[in-house]
PDB file of C-alpha atoms in Angstrom:
ATOM      1  CA  ALA A 842       0.000   0.000   0.000  1.00  0.00           C
ATOM      2  CA  VAL A 843       1.490   3.289  -1.139  1.00  0.00           C
ATOM      3  CA  VAL A 844       0.608   6.270   1.001  1.00  0.00           C
ATOM      4  CA  SER A 845      -0.050   9.385  -1.010  1.00  0.00           C
ATOM      5  CA  THR A 846       1.709  12.467   0.343  1.00  0.00           C
ATOM      6  CA  GLN A 847      -0.041  14.741  -2.108  1.00  0.00           C
ATOM      7  CA  SER A 848      -2.211  17.414  -0.542  1.00  0.00           C
ATOM      8  CA  THR A 849      -5.869  17.843  -1.372  1.00  0.00           C
ATOM      9  CA  TRP A 850      -5.010  20.997  -3.291  1.00  0.00           C
ATOM     10  CA  GLY A 851      -2.586  18.993  -5.419  1.00  0.00           C
ATOM     11  CA  LYS A 852      -5.240  16.348  -6.044  1.00  0.00           C
ATOM     12  CA  ILE A 853      -7.665  19.021  -7.173  1.00  0.00           C
ATOM     13  CA  LEU A 854      -5.096  20.446  -9.555  1.00  0.00           C
ATOM     14  CA  MET A 855      -4.306  17.039 -10.982  1.00  0.00           C
ATOM     15  CA  MET A 856      -8.001  16.312 -11.489  1.00  0.00           C
ATOM     16  CA  ARG A 857      -8.486  19.646 -13.247  1.00  0.00           C
ATOM     17  CA  ARG A 858      -5.552  18.989 -15.539  1.00  0.00           C
ATOM     18  CA  PHE A 859      -6.828  15.501 -16.268  1.00  0.00           C
ATOM     19  CA  LEU A 860     -10.248  16.853 -17.212  1.00  0.00           C
ATOM     20  CA  LEU A 861      -8.736  19.545 -19.418  1.00  0.00           C
ATOM     21  CA  LEU A 862      -6.608  16.933 -21.183  1.00  0.00           C
ATOM     22  CA  ARG A 863      -9.650  14.729 -21.639  1.00  0.00           C
ATOM     23  CA  LYS A 864     -11.563  17.588 -23.266  1.00  0.00           C
ATOM     24  CA  LEU A 865      -8.586  18.289 -25.488  1.00  0.00           C
ATOM     25  CA  GLN A 866      -8.405  14.712 -26.722  1.00  0.00           C
ATOM     26  CA  CYS A 867     -12.024  14.859 -27.774  1.00  0.00           C
ATOM     27  CA  LYS A 868     -11.799  18.191 -29.605  1.00  0.00           C
ATOM     28  CA  THR A 869      -8.469  18.217 -31.475  1.00  0.00           C
ATOM     29  CA  ASP A 870      -6.637  16.104 -33.946  1.00  0.00           C
ATOM     30  CA  SER A 871      -3.395  14.299 -33.128  1.00  0.00           C
ATOM     31  CA  THR A 872      -1.070  16.666 -35.006  1.00  0.00           C
ATOM     32  CA  ARG A 873      -1.669  19.680 -32.749  1.00  0.00           C
ATOM     33  CA  LYS A 874      -2.013  17.769 -29.512  1.00  0.00           C
ATOM     34  CA  PRO A 875       1.410  18.397 -27.889  1.00  0.00           C
ATOM     35  CA  GLU A 876       1.209  22.155 -28.401  1.00  0.00           C
ATOM     36  CA  ASN A 877      -2.319  22.327 -27.004  1.00  0.00           C
ATOM     37  CA  VAL A 878      -1.355  20.147 -24.049  1.00  0.00           C
ATOM     38  CA  ARG A 879       1.417  22.560 -23.149  1.00  0.00           C
ATOM     39  CA  ASN A 880      -0.996  25.492 -23.426  1.00  0.00           C
ATOM     40  CA  ILE A 881      -3.489  23.757 -21.150  1.00  0.00           C
ATOM     41  CA  TRP A 882      -0.800  23.053 -18.575  1.00  0.00           C
ATOM     42  CA  ARG A 883       0.287  26.685 -18.680  1.00  0.00           C
ATOM     43  CA  THR A 884      -3.217  28.067 -18.354  1.00  0.00           C
ATOM     44  CA  SER A 885      -4.124  25.693 -15.547  1.00  0.00           C
ATOM     45  CA  ARG A 886      -0.972  26.749 -13.667  1.00  0.00           C
ATOM     46  CA  LYS A 887      -1.819  30.414 -14.214  1.00  0.00           C
ATOM     47  CA  LEU A 888      -5.370  29.848 -13.031  1.00  0.00           C
ATOM     48  CA  THR A 889      -4.290  28.062  -9.898  1.00  0.00           C
ATOM     49  CA  ARG A 890      -1.743  30.767  -9.085  1.00  0.00           C
ATOM     50  CA  LYS A 891      -4.411  33.434  -9.511  1.00  0.00           C
ATOM     51  CA  GLU A 892      -6.825  31.456  -7.340  1.00  0.00           C
ATOM     52  CA  LYS A 893      -4.222  31.049  -4.624  1.00  0.00           C
ATOM     53  CA  LYS A 894      -3.483  34.785  -4.667  1.00  0.00           C
ATOM     54  CA  THR A 895      -7.041  36.077  -4.868  1.00  0.00           C
ATOM     55  CA  ASN A 896      -8.820  33.522  -2.706  1.00  0.00           C
ATOM     56  CA  ALA A 897      -7.566  34.022   0.793  1.00  0.00           C
ATOM     57  CA  PRO A 898      -8.371  31.034   2.959  1.00  0.00           C
ATOM     58  CA  LYS A 899     -11.845  31.385   4.412  1.00  0.00           C
ATOM     59  CA  TYR A 900     -12.314  29.308   7.511  1.00  0.00           C
ATOM     60  CA  ASN A 901     -15.860  28.669   8.617  1.00  0.00           C
ATOM     61  CA  PHE A 902     -14.596  26.292  11.272  1.00  0.00           C
ATOM     62  CA  SER A 903     -13.539  28.614  14.044  1.00  0.00           C
ATOM     63  CA  ALA A 904     -12.442  27.928  17.590  1.00  0.00           C
ATOM     64  CA  LEU A 905     -16.010  28.570  18.743  1.00  0.00           C
ATOM     65  CA  HIS A 906     -17.041  25.333  17.058  1.00  0.00           C
ATOM     66  CA  LEU A 907     -14.458  23.382  19.046  1.00  0.00           C
ATOM     67  CA  ILE A 908     -15.687  24.329  22.520  1.00  0.00           C
ATOM     68  CA  HIS A 909     -16.587  21.189  24.454  1.00  0.00           C
ATOM     69  CA  ASP A 910     -19.611  22.425  26.420  1.00  0.00           C
ATOM     70  CA  PRO A 911     -20.691  25.792  24.980  1.00  0.00           C
ATOM     71  CA  GLN A 912     -23.743  26.147  27.237  1.00  0.00           C
ATOM     72  CA  GLU A 913     -21.712  25.847  30.428  1.00  0.00           C
ATOM     73  CA  PHE A 914     -18.962  28.079  29.031  1.00  0.00           C
ATOM     74  CA  ALA A 915     -21.491  30.791  28.141  1.00  0.00           C
ATOM     75  CA  GLU A 916     -23.078  30.611  31.591  1.00  0.00           C
ATOM     76  CA  LYS A 917     -19.690  30.958  33.304  1.00  0.00           C
ATOM     77  CA  LEU A 918     -18.817  33.844  31.015  1.00  0.00           C
ATOM     78  CA  PHE A 919     -22.068  35.589  31.874  1.00  0.00           C
ATOM     79  CA  ARG A 920     -21.487  35.161  35.609  1.00  0.00           C
ATOM     80  CA  LYS A 921     -18.046  36.732  35.216  1.00  0.00           C
ATOM     81  CA  LEU A 922     -19.484  39.485  33.064  1.00  0.00           C
ATOM     82  CA  GLU A 923     -22.107  40.451  35.641  1.00  0.00           C
ATOM     83  CA  GLY A 924     -19.507  40.914  38.366  1.00  0.00           C
ATOM     84  CA  LEU A 925     -16.899  42.562  36.160  1.00  0.00           C
ATOM     85  CA  THR A 926     -15.639  45.984  37.221  1.00  0.00           C
ATOM     86  CA  GLU A 927     -13.259  46.493  34.299  1.00  0.00           C
ATOM     87  CA  ARG A 928     -13.437  49.152  31.603  1.00  0.00           C
ATOM     88  CA  PHE A 929     -16.276  49.191  29.105  1.00  0.00           C
ATOM     89  CA  GLU A 930     -14.035  47.888  26.296  1.00  0.00           C
ATOM     90  CA  VAL A 931     -13.313  44.718  28.273  1.00  0.00           C
ATOM     91  CA  LYS A 932     -17.021  44.200  28.887  1.00  0.00           C
ATOM     92  CA  LEU A 933     -17.632  44.762  25.200  1.00  0.00           C
ATOM     93  CA  MET A 934     -15.118  42.083  24.206  1.00  0.00           C
ATOM     94  CA  MET A 935     -16.646  39.607  26.640  1.00  0.00           C
ATOM     95  CA  LEU A 936     -20.120  40.436  25.345  1.00  0.00           C
ATOM     96  CA  GLU A 937     -18.936  39.863  21.798  1.00  0.00           C
ATOM     97  CA  LEU A 938     -17.581  36.439  22.696  1.00  0.00           C
ATOM     98  CA  ALA A 939     -20.735  35.505  24.579  1.00  0.00           C
ATOM     99  CA  PHE A 940     -23.108  36.591  21.855  1.00  0.00           C
ATOM    100  CA  ARG A 941     -21.114  34.922  19.097  1.00  0.00           C
ATOM    101  CA  LEU A 942     -21.130  31.757  21.150  1.00  0.00           C
ATOM    102  CA  ILE A 943     -24.902  31.988  21.618  1.00  0.00           C
ATOM    103  CA  GLY A 944     -25.492  32.618  17.925  1.00  0.00           C
ATOM    104  CA  THR A 945     -23.109  29.923  16.697  1.00  0.00           C
ATOM    105  CA  HIS A 946     -24.409  27.132  18.917  1.00  0.00           C
ATOM    106  CA  GLN A 947     -27.977  28.462  19.216  1.00  0.00           C
ATOM    107  CA  LEU A 948     -27.807  28.472  22.991  1.00  0.00           C
ATOM    108  CA  ILE A 949     -30.658  29.565  25.217  1.00  0.00           C
ATOM    109  CA  LEU A 950     -29.480  31.909  27.964  1.00  0.00           C
ATOM    110  CA  LEU A 951     -32.419  33.912  29.176  1.00  0.00           C
ATOM    111  CA  ASN A 952     -30.525  36.535  31.195  1.00  0.00           C
ATOM    112  CA  TYR A 953     -28.334  37.793  28.361  1.00  0.00           C
ATOM    113  CA  TYR A 954     -31.020  39.741  26.538  1.00  0.00           C
ATOM    114  CA  PRO A 955     -32.227  41.872  29.477  1.00  0.00           C
ATOM    115  CA  TYR A 956     -28.560  42.448  30.345  1.00  0.00           C
ATOM    116  CA  ILE A 957     -27.778  43.865  26.894  1.00  0.00           C
ATOM    117  CA  ALA A 958     -30.977  45.947  26.986  1.00  0.00           C
ATOM    118  CA  ARG A 959     -29.428  48.027  29.783  1.00  0.00           C
ATOM    119  CA  PHE A 960     -26.660  49.205  27.463  1.00  0.00           C
ATOM    120  CA  ILE A 961     -28.790  50.028  24.428  1.00  0.00           C
ATOM    121  CA  ALA A 962     -29.145  53.798  24.204  1.00  0.00           C
ATOM    122  CA  PRO A 963     -28.281  56.275  21.422  1.00  0.00           C
ATOM    123  CA  HIS A 964     -25.689  58.101  23.543  1.00  0.00           C
ATOM    124  CA  GLN A 965     -23.916  54.856  24.510  1.00  0.00           C
ATOM    125  CA  ARG A 966     -20.422  54.318  23.135  1.00  0.00           C
ATOM    126  CA  GLU A 967     -20.206  51.529  20.554  1.00  0.00           C
ATOM    127  CA  VAL A 968     -23.985  51.229  20.410  1.00  0.00           C
ATOM    128  CA  VAL A 969     -23.877  49.883  16.852  1.00  0.00           C
ATOM    129  CA  ARG A 970     -21.684  47.008  17.996  1.00  0.00           C
ATOM    130  CA  LEU A 971     -24.074  46.280  20.849  1.00  0.00           C
ATOM    131  CA  LEU A 972     -26.970  46.158  18.394  1.00  0.00           C
ATOM    132  CA  GLN A 973     -24.914  43.875  16.192  1.00  0.00           C
ATOM    133  CA  PHE A 974     -24.209  41.545  19.124  1.00  0.00           C
ATOM    134  CA  SER A 975     -27.863  41.360  20.040  1.00  0.00           C
ATOM    135  CA  ALA A 976     -28.741  40.507  16.437  1.00  0.00           C
ATOM    136  CA  GLN A 977     -26.031  37.828  16.301  1.00  0.00           C
ATOM    137  CA  ALA A 978     -27.383  36.149  19.401  1.00  0.00           C
ATOM    138  CA  ALA A 979     -30.981  36.033  18.182  1.00  0.00           C
ATOM    139  CA  HIS A 980     -32.089  32.728  16.678  1.00  0.00           C
ATOM    140  CA  GLU A 981     -35.263  30.697  16.226  1.00  0.00           C
ATOM    141  CA  LEU A 982     -34.973  28.842  19.531  1.00  0.00           C
ATOM    142  CA  VAL A 983     -34.970  31.951  21.719  1.00  0.00           C
ATOM    143  CA  PRO A 984     -38.377  32.536  23.337  1.00  0.00           C
ATOM    144  CA  PRO A 985     -40.032  35.788  22.281  1.00  0.00           C
ATOM    145  CA  ASP A 986     -40.314  36.910  25.920  1.00  0.00           C
ATOM    146  CA  CYS A 987     -36.517  37.062  26.156  1.00  0.00           C
ATOM    147  CA  ILE A 988     -36.009  39.172  23.039  1.00  0.00           C
ATOM    148  CA  GLU A 989     -38.821  41.538  24.006  1.00  0.00           C
ATOM    149  CA  PRO A 990     -36.751  43.714  26.433  1.00  0.00           C
ATOM    150  CA  VAL A 991     -34.140  44.289  23.745  1.00  0.00           C
ATOM    151  CA  LEU A 992     -36.775  45.205  21.164  1.00  0.00           C
ATOM    152  CA  LYS A 993     -38.508  47.543  23.612  1.00  0.00           C
ATOM    153  CA  ALA A 994     -35.213  49.231  24.459  1.00  0.00           C
ATOM    154  CA  ILE A 995     -34.400  49.712  20.781  1.00  0.00           C
ATOM    155  CA  ILE A 996     -37.852  51.040  19.935  1.00  0.00           C
ATOM    156  CA  ASN A 997     -38.079  53.344  22.969  1.00  0.00           C
ATOM    157  CA  ASN A 998     -34.555  54.735  22.597  1.00  0.00           C
ATOM    158  CA  PHE A 999     -34.076  54.842  18.824  1.00  0.00           C
ATOM    159  CA  VAL A1000     -37.394  54.873  17.009  1.00  0.00           C
ATOM    160  CA  THR A1001     -38.948  58.069  18.354  1.00  0.00           C
ATOM    161  CA  GLU A1002     -39.632  61.464  16.829  1.00  0.00           C
ATOM    162  CA  ARG A1003     -37.167  63.217  19.152  1.00  0.00           C
ATOM    163  CA  ASN A1004     -34.203  61.446  17.512  1.00  0.00           C
ATOM    164  CA  SER A1005     -32.549  62.279  14.217  1.00  0.00           C
ATOM    165  CA  SER A1006     -33.314  60.317  11.084  1.00  0.00           C
ATOM    166  CA  GLU A1007     -29.925  58.518  11.209  1.00  0.00           C
ATOM    167  CA  VAL A1008     -30.591  57.264  14.734  1.00  0.00           C
ATOM    168  CA  MET A1009     -34.060  56.139  13.711  1.00  0.00           C
ATOM    169  CA  ALA A1010     -32.635  54.314  10.699  1.00  0.00           C
ATOM    170  CA  VAL A1011     -30.145  52.464  12.906  1.00  0.00           C
ATOM    171  CA  GLY A1012     -32.961  51.479  15.269  1.00  0.00           C
ATOM    172  CA  LEU A1013     -35.243  50.302  12.499  1.00  0.00           C
ATOM    173  CA  ASN A1014     -32.468  48.252  10.907  1.00  0.00           C
ATOM    174  CA  ALA A1015     -31.711  46.628  14.260  1.00  0.00           C
ATOM    175  CA  VAL A1016     -35.376  45.780  14.804  1.00  0.00           C
ATOM    176  CA  LYS A1017     -35.626  44.391  11.286  1.00  0.00           C
ATOM    177  CA  GLU A1018     -32.578  42.183  11.810  1.00  0.00           C
ATOM    178  CA  LEU A1019     -33.803  40.909  15.195  1.00  0.00           C
ATOM    179  CA  VAL A1020     -37.232  40.069  13.835  1.00  0.00           C
ATOM    180  CA  ALA A1021     -35.724  38.356  10.794  1.00  0.00           C
ATOM    181  CA  ARG A1022     -33.542  36.139  12.983  1.00  0.00           C
ATOM    182  CA  CYS A1023     -36.209  35.443  15.598  1.00  0.00           C
ATOM    183  CA  PRO A1024     -39.506  35.308  13.687  1.00  0.00           C
ATOM    184  CA  LEU A1025     -41.716  34.450  16.692  1.00  0.00           C
ATOM    185  CA  VAL A1026     -41.353  37.944  18.159  1.00  0.00           C
TER     186      VAL A1026
END
């Protein structure tokens, strides 16, 4: 048994070249074959180089997917977050981690949504990020009663006639995104 040391990328390239050669054999006569084969090899190399340069690796499999018990981790993170006396930026980073974890694994943590509702106000620093986090954490399994405080905070603080049109647009977009992700609300 011979073990292949060729990478999957190399296998893909070889398969592409094989298919291009197969097409060439069907379409051309035997006199021009070697020249066309060289051209195909050149173009396939150029294409793969361009693909390697333009297509940066996109990893959908992040470290969040590898967490052993995401529900317990999120609960511990929330307990730490409630008692945290650090700067707002540190709280924001912990909130981002928690809400990404909730959205990725579709966790149900009922206390997170009222907690984020306290921070949602137009004068709050990084309010757009907070709205983004709340939208990331919304999913179909969250009960509508949990999302309701966040929606009320957004509507009461953003979608009123005393605010500017930009603030109202941000609020309406946040409501639209929350309702799209959690349709039972």
